[in-house]
């Protein structure tokens, strides 16, 4: 069972409550597709991903970025039982989508950088630690049902 | 994985020109974040009394790291050759597990994002990430 300090809890709630999922989601996913281009393998039917400009203007990417953030939102609202919260999504990513779980970490890193850019100095080392801890537990939960 | 294109080198040099003035701040912040967010990295600094962001040891080390990165930018056309001494240092004296290079790189990128959010675009991000990975590879040259 993950133990969350009061600071970690309030930091996560604070960051996500102030976040515009429709901006941050697309920004994180597009960054991931640009910085780690092999992740594009999962989006063969998304149309034009030929260059950074195409990726950033792609409406399917934007929509999926938002979907991902809403998926994270579930975790924000269930921090004390992330294992169960993500069990179904874990099975989906393993059995149906066949996503290499290493990719979860890549997307996490991009999301961290997008949030860091947004918060600037407010994204202190303490805040970063809390944020990355949350994402690490989500990533672990998403990988749990792989076999 | 780590061949830098002409475009990568141009982007890295241009971005470095923008940030090198704040090199000390960036290095210190990155090292402090690394120690805080990845506590296993503290094992390399057990000889420091104070491992917090305000510690003089952290500041000094941040400066040292950024000087190394700046050196790497200048030698971007031959990182293996240019960073030979640093590679020997890391291989035979420091013996830092190369996995930690990735960790420090990530924290350098986070700091760059907090300090220059508008300049740290996805294109700059990918070139800097490739560059830091190439530096890490050059630093691990002499390990075995």
Tab-separated table of C-alpha atoms in Angstrom:
chain	number	residue	atom	x	y	z
A	1	UNK	CA	0.000	0.000	0.000
A	2	UNK	CA	1.386	3.365	-0.955
A	3	UNK	CA	1.643	5.833	1.892
A	4	UNK	CA	0.987	9.438	0.944
A	5	UNK	CA	2.066	12.338	3.129
A	6	UNK	CA	-0.331	15.256	3.563
A	7	UNK	CA	1.977	17.367	1.442
A	8	UNK	CA	1.963	14.788	-1.376
A	9	UNK	CA	-1.805	14.472	-1.315
A	10	UNK	CA	-2.477	18.199	-1.346
A	11	UNK	CA	0.207	18.815	-3.982
A	12	UNK	CA	-1.306	16.263	-6.377
A	13	UNK	CA	-4.846	17.520	-5.801
A	14	UNK	CA	-3.683	21.095	-6.265
A	15	UNK	CA	-1.781	20.504	-9.492
A	16	UNK	CA	-4.566	18.542	-11.162
A	17	UNK	CA	-7.407	20.777	-9.960
A	18	UNK	CA	-5.736	23.780	-11.594
A	19	UNK	CA	-4.869	21.902	-14.774
A	20	UNK	CA	-6.615	22.333	-18.111
A	21	UNK	CA	-6.698	18.718	-19.287
A	22	UNK	CA	-7.419	19.823	-22.843
A	23	UNK	CA	-4.159	21.785	-22.972
A	24	UNK	CA	-1.814	19.683	-20.877
A	25	UNK	CA	-2.951	16.310	-22.258
A	26	UNK	CA	-2.292	17.159	-25.911
A	27	UNK	CA	0.959	18.968	-24.980
A	28	UNK	CA	2.289	15.901	-23.141
A	29	UNK	CA	1.291	13.386	-25.793
A	30	UNK	CA	2.613	15.477	-28.701
A	31	UNK	CA	5.881	15.993	-26.850
A	32	UNK	CA	6.165	12.247	-26.285
A	33	UNK	CA	5.524	11.481	-29.978
A	34	UNK	CA	8.146	14.060	-31.007
A	35	UNK	CA	10.847	13.352	-28.416
A	36	UNK	CA	10.426	9.559	-28.527
A	37	UNK	CA	9.261	8.965	-32.113
A	38	UNK	CA	9.087	5.184	-31.728
A	39	UNK	CA	6.000	5.737	-29.576
A	40	UNK	CA	4.216	6.623	-32.811
A	41	UNK	CA	3.987	2.884	-33.462
A	42	UNK	CA	0.783	2.785	-31.429
A	43	UNK	CA	-0.950	5.453	-33.463
A	44	UNK	CA	-0.826	4.073	-36.993
A	45	UNK	CA	-4.410	5.107	-37.688
A	46	UNK	CA	-3.986	8.685	-36.453
A	47	UNK	CA	-3.103	10.021	-39.888
A	48	UNK	CA	-0.313	12.553	-40.407
A	49	UNK	CA	2.490	12.242	-37.825
A	50	UNK	CA	5.305	12.982	-40.260
A	51	UNK	CA	6.867	15.918	-38.443
A	52	UNK	CA	6.548	17.991	-35.300
A	53	UNK	CA	4.178	20.491	-36.903
A	54	UNK	CA	1.887	17.718	-38.151
A	55	UNK	CA	1.858	16.034	-34.741
A	56	UNK	CA	1.110	19.288	-32.944
A	57	UNK	CA	-1.761	20.051	-35.328
A	58	UNK	CA	-3.245	16.547	-35.342
A	59	UNK	CA	-6.764	16.551	-33.821
A	60	UNK	CA	-6.712	12.797	-33.045
A	61	UNK	CA	-3.521	13.254	-31.026
A	62	UNK	CA	-5.072	16.174	-29.171
A	63	UNK	CA	-8.213	14.183	-28.376
A	64	UNK	CA	-6.186	11.224	-27.158
A	65	UNK	CA	-4.003	13.464	-25.003
A	66	UNK	CA	-7.130	14.692	-23.258
A	67	UNK	CA	-8.359	11.099	-22.823
A	68	UNK	CA	-5.100	10.171	-21.125
A	69	UNK	CA	-5.381	13.074	-18.669
A	70	UNK	CA	-8.921	12.044	-17.785
A	71	UNK	CA	-7.500	8.583	-17.130
A	72	UNK	CA	-4.988	10.151	-14.731
A	73	UNK	CA	-7.809	12.070	-13.111
A	74	UNK	CA	-9.275	8.741	-11.978
A	75	UNK	CA	-6.065	8.116	-10.091
A	76	UNK	CA	-6.086	11.594	-8.561
A	77	UNK	CA	-9.547	10.831	-7.168
A	78	UNK	CA	-8.522	7.370	-5.877
A	79	UNK	CA	-4.998	7.821	-4.585
A	80	UNK	CA	-5.465	5.185	-1.907
A	81	UNK	CA	-6.361	2.399	-4.281
A	82	UNK	CA	-4.523	2.955	-7.546
A	83	UNK	CA	-4.005	-0.796	-8.053
A	84	UNK	CA	-7.741	-1.472	-8.340
A	85	UNK	CA	-8.453	1.805	-10.128
A	86	UNK	CA	-6.141	0.901	-13.008
A	87	UNK	CA	-6.641	-2.888	-13.136
A	88	UNK	CA	-9.018	-2.718	-16.085
A	89	UNK	CA	-6.912	-0.167	-17.977
A	90	UNK	CA	-3.861	-2.338	-17.344
A	91	UNK	CA	-5.537	-5.318	-18.970
A	92	UNK	CA	-6.614	-3.098	-21.874
A	93	UNK	CA	-3.080	-1.764	-22.489
A	94	UNK	CA	-1.630	-5.271	-22.286
A	95	UNK	CA	-4.173	-7.506	-24.000
A	96	UNK	CA	-5.794	-5.217	-26.513
A	97	UNK	CA	-3.416	-2.306	-27.173
A	98	UNK	CA	-0.167	-4.282	-26.697
A	99	UNK	CA	1.692	-1.242	-25.384
A	100	UNK	CA	5.218	-1.852	-24.082
A	101	UNK	CA	5.007	-0.660	-20.454
A	102	UNK	CA	8.305	1.221	-20.845
A	103	UNK	CA	6.278	3.737	-22.829
A	104	UNK	CA	4.314	4.707	-19.708
A	105	UNK	CA	7.527	6.038	-18.234
A	106	UNK	CA	8.337	8.006	-21.382
A	107	UNK	CA	4.932	9.688	-21.329
A	108	UNK	CA	5.318	10.355	-17.580
A	109	UNK	CA	8.603	12.143	-18.173
A	110	UNK	CA	7.042	14.312	-20.888
A	111	UNK	CA	4.072	15.137	-18.662
A	112	UNK	CA	6.479	16.093	-15.871
A	113	UNK	CA	8.275	18.472	-18.220
A	114	UNK	CA	5.023	20.027	-19.482
A	115	UNK	CA	3.869	20.628	-15.898
A	116	UNK	CA	7.319	21.953	-14.960
A	117	UNK	CA	7.144	24.456	-17.819
A	118	UNK	CA	3.652	25.499	-16.726
A	119	UNK	CA	4.463	25.972	-13.027
A	120	UNK	CA	7.985	27.384	-13.406
A	121	UNK	CA	9.579	28.169	-10.054
A	122	UNK	CA	6.521	26.801	-8.241
A	123	UNK	CA	7.569	23.342	-9.471
A	124	UNK	CA	10.079	22.947	-6.654
A	125	UNK	CA	12.080	19.790	-5.933
A	126	UNK	CA	9.496	18.835	-3.282
A	127	UNK	CA	6.605	19.291	-5.710
A	128	UNK	CA	8.502	17.373	-8.398
A	129	UNK	CA	9.113	14.496	-5.976
A	130	UNK	CA	5.392	14.280	-5.121
A	131	UNK	CA	4.330	14.515	-8.760
A	132	UNK	CA	6.804	11.903	-9.972
A	133	UNK	CA	5.880	9.583	-7.076
A	134	UNK	CA	2.226	9.762	-8.096
A	135	UNK	CA	3.047	9.073	-11.752
A	136	UNK	CA	5.378	6.208	-10.760
A	137	UNK	CA	2.585	4.504	-8.823
A	138	UNK	CA	0.153	4.990	-11.714
A	139	UNK	CA	2.741	3.567	-14.131
A	140	UNK	CA	3.308	0.601	-11.837
A	141	UNK	CA	-0.452	-0.026	-11.569
A	142	UNK	CA	-0.821	0.110	-15.339
A	143	UNK	CA	1.884	-2.514	-15.710
A	144	UNK	CA	0.496	-4.879	-13.081
A	145	UNK	CA	-1.810	-6.972	-15.239
A	146	UNK	CA	0.784	-7.675	-17.932
A	147	UNK	CA	1.837	-11.301	-18.156
B	1	UNK	CA	20.226	6.248	-31.036
B	2	UNK	CA	22.842	8.894	-30.315
B	3	UNK	CA	24.019	10.251	-33.660
B	4	UNK	CA	23.456	13.975	-33.532
B	5	UNK	CA	22.239	15.485	-36.777
B	6	UNK	CA	23.412	18.874	-38.040
B	7	UNK	CA	20.049	20.230	-36.908
B	8	UNK	CA	20.465	18.747	-33.412
B	9	UNK	CA	23.884	20.381	-33.021
B	10	UNK	CA	22.541	23.735	-34.216
B	11	UNK	CA	19.564	23.568	-31.841
B	12	UNK	CA	21.730	22.544	-28.870
B	13	UNK	CA	24.272	25.307	-29.490
B	14	UNK	CA	21.535	27.936	-29.885
B	15	UNK	CA	19.680	26.848	-26.750
B	16	UNK	CA	22.938	26.607	-24.787
B	17	UNK	CA	23.791	30.170	-25.782
B	18	UNK	CA	20.465	31.216	-24.202
B	19	UNK	CA	21.003	29.366	-20.912
B	20	UNK	CA	24.742	29.287	-20.302
B	21	UNK	CA	24.545	32.578	-18.403
B	22	UNK	CA	22.425	30.809	-15.772
B	23	UNK	CA	24.601	27.716	-15.833
B	24	UNK	CA	25.321	27.648	-12.117
B	25	UNK	CA	21.670	28.024	-11.195
B	26	UNK	CA	20.645	25.295	-13.604
B	27	UNK	CA	23.320	22.874	-12.451
B	28	UNK	CA	22.611	23.431	-8.759
B	29	UNK	CA	18.858	23.061	-9.222
B	30	UNK	CA	19.279	19.892	-11.318
B	31	UNK	CA	21.620	18.228	-8.797
B	32	UNK	CA	19.339	19.203	-5.891
B	33	UNK	CA	16.282	17.806	-7.655
B	34	UNK	CA	18.140	14.607	-8.519
B	35	UNK	CA	19.036	14.046	-4.850
B	36	UNK	CA	15.481	14.823	-3.729
B	37	UNK	CA	13.445	12.978	-6.367
B	38	UNK	CA	15.792	9.979	-6.819
B	39	UNK	CA	17.094	9.323	-3.300
B	40	UNK	CA	19.235	6.418	-4.479
B	41	UNK	CA	21.591	9.002	-6.033
B	42	UNK	CA	22.443	10.235	-2.542
B	43	UNK	CA	24.572	7.131	-2.114
B	44	UNK	CA	27.296	8.808	-4.154
B	45	UNK	CA	27.452	11.785	-1.826
B	46	UNK	CA	27.560	10.228	1.624
B	47	UNK	CA	30.626	12.397	2.290
B	48	UNK	CA	28.519	15.577	2.134
B	49	UNK	CA	26.983	16.705	5.410
B	50	UNK	CA	24.302	18.748	3.721
B	51	UNK	CA	22.546	17.390	0.643
B	52	UNK	CA	19.819	20.028	0.483
B	53	UNK	CA	19.297	22.534	-2.324
B	54	UNK	CA	21.020	25.282	-0.338
B	55	UNK	CA	24.095	23.247	0.492
B	56	UNK	CA	27.424	24.715	-0.665
B	57	UNK	CA	28.513	21.228	-1.753
B	58	UNK	CA	25.438	20.936	-3.995
B	59	UNK	CA	26.102	24.407	-5.457
B	60	UNK	CA	29.726	23.562	-6.144
B	61	UNK	CA	28.807	20.277	-7.747
B	62	UNK	CA	26.115	21.934	-9.859
B	63	UNK	CA	28.757	24.322	-11.153
B	64	UNK	CA	31.116	21.441	-11.918
B	65	UNK	CA	28.449	19.489	-13.799
B	66	UNK	CA	27.383	22.481	-15.891
B	67	UNK	CA	31.009	23.275	-16.753
B	68	UNK	CA	31.215	19.710	-18.054
B	69	UNK	CA	28.034	20.139	-20.105
B	70	UNK	CA	29.343	23.425	-21.511
B	71	UNK	CA	32.574	21.690	-22.437
B	72	UNK	CA	30.554	18.986	-24.182
B	73	UNK	CA	28.641	21.605	-26.199
B	74	UNK	CA	31.949	23.056	-27.369
B	75	UNK	CA	33.169	19.587	-28.324
B	76	UNK	CA	29.869	18.475	-29.809
B	77	UNK	CA	31.526	17.270	-33.002
B	78	UNK	CA	33.679	14.746	-31.136
B	79	UNK	CA	32.224	13.911	-27.757
B	80	UNK	CA	34.091	10.608	-27.338
B	81	UNK	CA	37.466	12.216	-27.958
B	82	UNK	CA	36.711	15.492	-26.237
B	83	UNK	CA	35.361	13.939	-23.037
B	84	UNK	CA	38.044	11.225	-22.703
B	85	UNK	CA	39.425	12.587	-19.416
B	86	UNK	CA	35.973	12.880	-17.886
B	87	UNK	CA	35.201	9.370	-19.044
B	88	UNK	CA	38.285	8.011	-17.309
B	89	UNK	CA	37.356	9.948	-14.174
B	90	UNK	CA	33.837	8.488	-14.113
B	91	UNK	CA	35.043	4.979	-14.990
B	92	UNK	CA	38.000	4.491	-12.689
B	93	UNK	CA	37.575	6.975	-9.872
B	94	UNK	CA	33.913	7.877	-9.486
B	95	UNK	CA	32.435	4.626	-10.836
B	96	UNK	CA	28.965	6.130	-11.180
B	97	UNK	CA	26.473	3.585	-12.484
B	98	UNK	CA	25.585	4.891	-15.972
B	99	UNK	CA	21.863	4.616	-15.194
B	100	UNK	CA	22.346	7.737	-13.129
B	101	UNK	CA	23.401	9.784	-16.153
B	102	UNK	CA	19.852	9.357	-17.455
B	103	UNK	CA	18.473	10.520	-14.123
B	104	UNK	CA	20.607	13.675	-14.043
B	105	UNK	CA	19.756	14.365	-17.706
B	106	UNK	CA	16.036	14.206	-16.916
B	107	UNK	CA	16.469	16.695	-14.094
B	108	UNK	CA	18.493	19.047	-16.291
B	109	UNK	CA	15.616	18.990	-18.786
B	110	UNK	CA	13.055	19.652	-16.030
B	111	UNK	CA	15.045	22.683	-14.846
B	112	UNK	CA	15.356	23.995	-18.393
B	113	UNK	CA	11.579	23.648	-18.766
B	114	UNK	CA	10.907	25.583	-15.559
B	115	UNK	CA	13.326	28.357	-16.490
B	116	UNK	CA	12.571	28.773	-20.194
B	117	UNK	CA	9.091	27.342	-20.771
B	118	UNK	CA	8.582	29.139	-24.069
B	119	UNK	CA	11.997	28.249	-25.506
B	120	UNK	CA	12.010	24.611	-24.408
B	121	UNK	CA	9.792	23.497	-27.279
B	122	UNK	CA	9.392	19.812	-28.248
B	123	UNK	CA	12.024	20.302	-30.974
B	124	UNK	CA	14.553	21.751	-28.518
B	125	UNK	CA	13.605	19.014	-26.037
B	126	UNK	CA	14.349	16.174	-28.462
B	127	UNK	CA	17.719	17.634	-29.526
B	128	UNK	CA	18.784	18.317	-25.920
B	129	UNK	CA	17.665	14.843	-24.854
B	130	UNK	CA	19.689	13.274	-27.693
B	131	UNK	CA	22.681	15.466	-26.827
B	132	UNK	CA	22.628	14.550	-23.125
B	133	UNK	CA	22.288	10.872	-24.073
B	134	UNK	CA	25.342	11.236	-26.344
B	135	UNK	CA	27.269	12.893	-23.506
B	136	UNK	CA	26.285	10.036	-21.177
B	137	UNK	CA	27.486	7.527	-23.747
B	138	UNK	CA	30.818	9.352	-24.115
B	139	UNK	CA	31.170	9.382	-20.313
B	140	UNK	CA	30.650	5.601	-20.163
B	141	UNK	CA	33.223	4.955	-22.910
B	142	UNK	CA	35.956	3.762	-20.589
B	143	UNK	CA	33.805	1.745	-18.209
B	144	UNK	CA	34.600	-1.630	-19.742
